[in-house]
PDB file of C-alpha atoms in Angstrom:
ATOM      1  CA  UNK A   1       0.023  -0.089   0.236  1.00  0.00           C
ATOM      2  CA  UNK A   2       1.377   3.316  -0.996  1.00  0.00           C
ATOM      3  CA  UNK A   3       1.734   5.354   2.368  1.00  0.00           C
ATOM      4  CA  UNK A   4       0.658   9.036   2.374  1.00  0.00           C
ATOM      5  CA  UNK A   5       3.776   9.829   3.589  1.00  0.00           C
ATOM      6  CA  UNK A   6       5.735   8.452   0.804  1.00  0.00           C
ATOM      7  CA  UNK A   7       3.616  10.418  -1.624  1.00  0.00           C
ATOM      8  CA  UNK A   8       4.034  13.320   0.202  1.00  0.00           C
ATOM      9  CA  UNK A   9       7.692  13.158   0.153  1.00  0.00           C
ATOM     10  CA  UNK A  10       7.681  12.487  -3.279  1.00  0.00           C
ATOM     11  CA  UNK A  11       5.607  15.690  -4.449  1.00  0.00           C
ATOM     12  CA  UNK A  12       7.669  17.682  -2.477  1.00  0.00           C
ATOM     13  CA  UNK A  13      10.571  16.412  -3.983  1.00  0.00           C
ATOM     14  CA  UNK A  14       9.281  16.900  -7.565  1.00  0.00           C
ATOM     15  CA  UNK A  15       8.977  20.724  -6.601  1.00  0.00           C
ATOM     16  CA  UNK A  16      12.236  21.039  -4.829  1.00  0.00           C
ATOM     17  CA  UNK A  17      14.487  18.923  -6.654  1.00  0.00           C
ATOM     18  CA  UNK A  18      13.411  17.597  -9.991  1.00  0.00           C
ATOM     19  CA  UNK A  19      11.080  19.836 -11.679  1.00  0.00           C
ATOM     20  CA  UNK A  20      12.103  23.704 -11.000  1.00  0.00           C
ATOM     21  CA  UNK A  21       8.912  24.888 -12.782  1.00  0.00           C
ATOM     22  CA  UNK A  22       6.646  23.520 -10.112  1.00  0.00           C
ATOM     23  CA  UNK A  23       6.239  26.220  -7.092  1.00  0.00           C
ATOM     24  CA  UNK A  24       3.866  24.597  -4.940  1.00  0.00           C
ATOM     25  CA  UNK A  25       2.981  20.946  -3.966  1.00  0.00           C
ATOM     26  CA  UNK A  26       0.223  19.210  -1.894  1.00  0.00           C
ATOM     27  CA  UNK A  27      -1.536  16.171  -1.423  1.00  0.00           C
ATOM     28  CA  UNK A  28      -5.212  16.359  -0.885  1.00  0.00           C
ATOM     29  CA  UNK A  29      -7.946  14.168   0.486  1.00  0.00           C
ATOM     30  CA  UNK A  30     -10.881  15.931  -0.827  1.00  0.00           C
ATOM     31  CA  UNK A  31     -12.661  18.570  -3.422  1.00  0.00           C
ATOM     32  CA  UNK A  32     -12.925  21.015  -0.256  1.00  0.00           C
ATOM     33  CA  UNK A  33      -9.273  20.757   0.300  1.00  0.00           C
ATOM     34  CA  UNK A  34      -8.652  21.241  -3.260  1.00  0.00           C
ATOM     35  CA  UNK A  35     -10.686  24.395  -3.530  1.00  0.00           C
ATOM     36  CA  UNK A  36      -9.173  25.715  -0.358  1.00  0.00           C
ATOM     37  CA  UNK A  37      -5.534  25.478  -1.480  1.00  0.00           C
ATOM     38  CA  UNK A  38      -6.311  26.858  -4.881  1.00  0.00           C
ATOM     39  CA  UNK A  39      -8.021  29.890  -3.274  1.00  0.00           C
ATOM     40  CA  UNK A  40      -5.137  30.592  -1.106  1.00  0.00           C
ATOM     41  CA  UNK A  41      -2.505  30.468  -4.080  1.00  0.00           C
ATOM     42  CA  UNK A  42      -1.350  33.500  -5.641  1.00  0.00           C
ATOM     43  CA  UNK A  43      -0.886  33.564  -9.539  1.00  0.00           C
ATOM     44  CA  UNK A  44       2.682  34.284  -8.863  1.00  0.00           C
ATOM     45  CA  UNK A  45       3.050  30.777  -7.371  1.00  0.00           C
ATOM     46  CA  UNK A  46       2.017  28.866 -10.604  1.00  0.00           C
ATOM     47  CA  UNK A  47       2.876  26.117 -11.581  1.00  0.00           C
ATOM     48  CA  UNK A  48       1.159  23.951  -9.026  1.00  0.00           C
ATOM     49  CA  UNK A  49       1.213  20.190  -8.728  1.00  0.00           C
ATOM     50  CA  UNK A  50      -1.759  18.409  -6.476  1.00  0.00           C
ATOM     51  CA  UNK A  51      -1.861  14.775  -5.550  1.00  0.00           C
ATOM     52  CA  UNK A  52      -4.821  12.924  -4.316  1.00  0.00           C
ATOM     53  CA  UNK A  53      -4.454  10.623  -1.417  1.00  0.00           C
ATOM     54  CA  UNK A  54      -4.957   7.059  -3.318  1.00  0.00           C
ATOM     55  CA  UNK A  55      -7.476   4.701  -3.095  1.00  0.00           C
ATOM     56  CA  UNK A  56      -6.119   0.933  -2.822  1.00  0.00           C
ATOM     57  CA  UNK A  57      -7.256  -2.503  -3.737  1.00  0.00           C
ATOM     58  CA  UNK A  58      -5.682  -5.897  -3.076  1.00  0.00           C
ATOM     59  CA  UNK A  59      -4.705  -8.426  -5.823  1.00  0.00           C
ATOM     60  CA  UNK A  60      -3.132 -11.699  -6.140  1.00  0.00           C
ATOM     61  CA  UNK A  61      -3.143 -14.675  -3.735  1.00  0.00           C
ATOM     62  CA  UNK A  62      -1.695 -15.604  -0.623  1.00  0.00           C
ATOM     63  CA  UNK A  63       1.982 -14.970  -0.383  1.00  0.00           C
ATOM     64  CA  UNK A  64       1.974 -13.273  -3.939  1.00  0.00           C
ATOM     65  CA  UNK A  65      -0.673 -10.383  -2.788  1.00  0.00           C
ATOM     66  CA  UNK A  66      -0.181  -6.934  -3.711  1.00  0.00           C
ATOM     67  CA  UNK A  67      -1.917  -3.440  -3.366  1.00  0.00           C
ATOM     68  CA  UNK A  68      -3.117  -1.590  -6.239  1.00  0.00           C
ATOM     69  CA  UNK A  69      -3.000   1.954  -5.698  1.00  0.00           C
ATOM     70  CA  UNK A  70      -5.335   4.437  -7.730  1.00  0.00           C
ATOM     71  CA  UNK A  71      -3.276   7.725  -8.204  1.00  0.00           C
ATOM     72  CA  UNK A  72      -4.264  11.054  -9.499  1.00  0.00           C
ATOM     73  CA  UNK A  73      -2.179  14.275  -9.861  1.00  0.00           C
ATOM     74  CA  UNK A  74      -2.907  17.594 -11.121  1.00  0.00           C
ATOM     75  CA  UNK A  75      -0.555  20.031 -12.936  1.00  0.00           C
ATOM     76  CA  UNK A  76      -1.985  23.269 -12.957  1.00  0.00           C
ATOM     77  CA  UNK A  77      -1.834  27.314 -13.467  1.00  0.00           C
ATOM     78  CA  UNK A  78      -4.179  29.541 -11.807  1.00  0.00           C
ATOM     79  CA  UNK A  79      -5.150  32.344 -13.540  1.00  0.00           C
ATOM     80  CA  UNK A  80      -7.043  35.595 -12.417  1.00  0.00           C
ATOM     81  CA  UNK A  81      -8.448  36.327 -15.960  1.00  0.00           C
ATOM     82  CA  UNK A  82     -11.841  34.335 -16.655  1.00  0.00           C
ATOM     83  CA  UNK A  83     -11.725  34.666 -20.372  1.00  0.00           C
ATOM     84  CA  UNK A  84      -7.950  34.122 -21.664  1.00  0.00           C
ATOM     85  CA  UNK A  85      -7.725  34.860 -25.133  1.00  0.00           C
ATOM     86  CA  UNK A  86      -7.786  31.499 -27.284  1.00  0.00           C
ATOM     87  CA  UNK A  87      -3.951  31.744 -28.024  1.00  0.00           C
ATOM     88  CA  UNK A  88      -3.105  32.738 -24.531  1.00  0.00           C
ATOM     89  CA  UNK A  89      -4.930  29.522 -23.534  1.00  0.00           C
ATOM     90  CA  UNK A  90      -2.882  27.360 -26.147  1.00  0.00           C
ATOM     91  CA  UNK A  91       0.349  28.835 -24.949  1.00  0.00           C
ATOM     92  CA  UNK A  92      -0.555  27.870 -21.149  1.00  0.00           C
ATOM     93  CA  UNK A  93      -1.659  24.238 -21.972  1.00  0.00           C
ATOM     94  CA  UNK A  94       1.628  24.178 -24.120  1.00  0.00           C
ATOM     95  CA  UNK A  95       3.843  25.339 -21.034  1.00  0.00           C
ATOM     96  CA  UNK A  96       1.960  22.653 -18.964  1.00  0.00           C
ATOM     97  CA  UNK A  97       1.930  19.684 -21.307  1.00  0.00           C
ATOM     98  CA  UNK A  98       5.613  20.082 -21.305  1.00  0.00           C
ATOM     99  CA  UNK A  99       5.817  19.946 -17.426  1.00  0.00           C
ATOM    100  CA  UNK A 100       3.269  17.130 -17.509  1.00  0.00           C
ATOM    101  CA  UNK A 101       5.740  15.136 -19.874  1.00  0.00           C
ATOM    102  CA  UNK A 102       8.847  15.982 -17.395  1.00  0.00           C
ATOM    103  CA  UNK A 103       6.647  14.575 -14.578  1.00  0.00           C
ATOM    104  CA  UNK A 104       5.814  11.211 -16.472  1.00  0.00           C
ATOM    105  CA  UNK A 105       9.417  11.052 -17.622  1.00  0.00           C
ATOM    106  CA  UNK A 106      10.390  11.374 -13.904  1.00  0.00           C
ATOM    107  CA  UNK A 107       8.540   8.387 -12.722  1.00  0.00           C
ATOM    108  CA  UNK A 108       9.793   6.675 -15.961  1.00  0.00           C
ATOM    109  CA  UNK A 109      13.354   7.510 -14.948  1.00  0.00           C
ATOM    110  CA  UNK A 110      12.909   6.640 -11.261  1.00  0.00           C
ATOM    111  CA  UNK A 111      11.453   3.289 -12.087  1.00  0.00           C
ATOM    112  CA  UNK A 112      14.336   2.310 -14.757  1.00  0.00           C
ATOM    113  CA  UNK A 113      17.078   3.420 -12.363  1.00  0.00           C
ATOM    114  CA  UNK A 114      18.114   6.214 -14.742  1.00  0.00           C
ATOM    115  CA  UNK A 115      17.098   8.824 -12.146  1.00  0.00           C
ATOM    116  CA  UNK A 116      18.271   8.256  -8.784  1.00  0.00           C
ATOM    117  CA  UNK A 117      15.938   8.732  -5.971  1.00  0.00           C
ATOM    118  CA  UNK A 118      15.768   8.145  -2.262  1.00  0.00           C
ATOM    119  CA  UNK A 119      12.209   6.482  -1.872  1.00  0.00           C
ATOM    120  CA  UNK A 120      11.132   3.371  -0.451  1.00  0.00           C
ATOM    121  CA  UNK A 121      13.224   0.342  -2.320  1.00  0.00           C
ATOM    122  CA  UNK A 122      11.387   0.272  -5.768  1.00  0.00           C
ATOM    123  CA  UNK A 123       8.739   3.050  -5.020  1.00  0.00           C
ATOM    124  CA  UNK A 124       7.840   2.753  -8.906  1.00  0.00           C
ATOM    125  CA  UNK A 125       9.128  -0.788  -9.588  1.00  0.00           C
ATOM    126  CA  UNK A 126       5.429  -1.739 -10.662  1.00  0.00           C
ATOM    127  CA  UNK A 127       4.256   1.445 -12.097  1.00  0.00           C
ATOM    128  CA  UNK A 128       2.145   0.388 -14.897  1.00  0.00           C
ATOM    129  CA  UNK A 129       2.522   2.676 -17.948  1.00  0.00           C
ATOM    130  CA  UNK A 130      -0.396   1.305 -19.926  1.00  0.00           C
ATOM    131  CA  UNK A 131      -2.924   2.673 -17.085  1.00  0.00           C
ATOM    132  CA  UNK A 132      -1.695   6.141 -17.716  1.00  0.00           C
ATOM    133  CA  UNK A 133      -4.512   9.026 -18.734  1.00  0.00           C
ATOM    134  CA  UNK A 134      -3.427  12.450 -19.365  1.00  0.00           C
ATOM    135  CA  UNK A 135      -6.631  14.834 -19.491  1.00  0.00           C
ATOM    136  CA  UNK A 136      -6.871  18.315 -19.999  1.00  0.00           C
ATOM    137  CA  UNK A 137      -8.232  20.242 -17.260  1.00  0.00           C
ATOM    138  CA  UNK A 138      -9.792  23.764 -17.752  1.00  0.00           C
ATOM    139  CA  UNK A 139     -11.498  26.453 -16.026  1.00  0.00           C
ATOM    140  CA  UNK A 140     -12.016  24.593 -12.945  1.00  0.00           C
ATOM    141  CA  UNK A 141     -11.694  27.555 -10.156  1.00  0.00           C
ATOM    142  CA  UNK A 142      -9.682  29.593 -12.757  1.00  0.00           C
ATOM    143  CA  UNK A 143      -7.126  26.762 -13.192  1.00  0.00           C
ATOM    144  CA  UNK A 144      -5.993  25.161 -16.382  1.00  0.00           C
ATOM    145  CA  UNK A 145      -3.803  22.226 -16.866  1.00  0.00           C
ATOM    146  CA  UNK A 146      -3.606  18.612 -16.900  1.00  0.00           C
ATOM    147  CA  UNK A 147      -4.822  15.670 -14.735  1.00  0.00           C
ATOM    148  CA  UNK A 148      -2.819  12.380 -14.768  1.00  0.00           C
ATOM    149  CA  UNK A 149      -4.239   9.219 -13.609  1.00  0.00           C
ATOM    150  CA  UNK A 150      -2.739   5.945 -13.386  1.00  0.00           C
ATOM    151  CA  UNK A 151      -2.338   2.476 -11.352  1.00  0.00           C
ATOM    152  CA  UNK A 152       0.651   1.089  -9.601  1.00  0.00           C
ATOM    153  CA  UNK A 153       1.153  -1.698  -7.760  1.00  0.00           C
ATOM    154  CA  UNK A 154       3.180  -1.920  -4.231  1.00  0.00           C
ATOM    155  CA  UNK A 155       4.149  -4.805  -2.104  1.00  0.00           C
ATOM    156  CA  UNK A 156       2.446  -5.100   1.406  1.00  0.00           C
TER     157      UNK A 156
END
């Protein structure tokens, strides 16, 4: 089961060590927390990384059982303009798409050992690339960006 503290450490490390364009990171447990943290942020703090505390399932049998963790992340910018011009929106999505790719590449690099990390042994060892979904996120609370969803197995 992916521990919440491990997830907290990971999102903070993404911000502090790996992706310099991210200026704020937080693990959230509800929509209300998401709204609260977004309202507290200033546009000068863009770009924001949110991780949702994962749901879990159990799979396998007896001594081969593993937890299946359902993970969700948001990489977004907050803007005060409700009606950004079309080209400005596209420019914003282009910027955030690059950061989203960098985020996924980071996970793949940690999994393969190409990127050194201090996480629990093999944190992304069972990351399932085929479950990754990257969705456009727009105009929610004056924010735009990407939502990333995937499944990852962890040992007990």
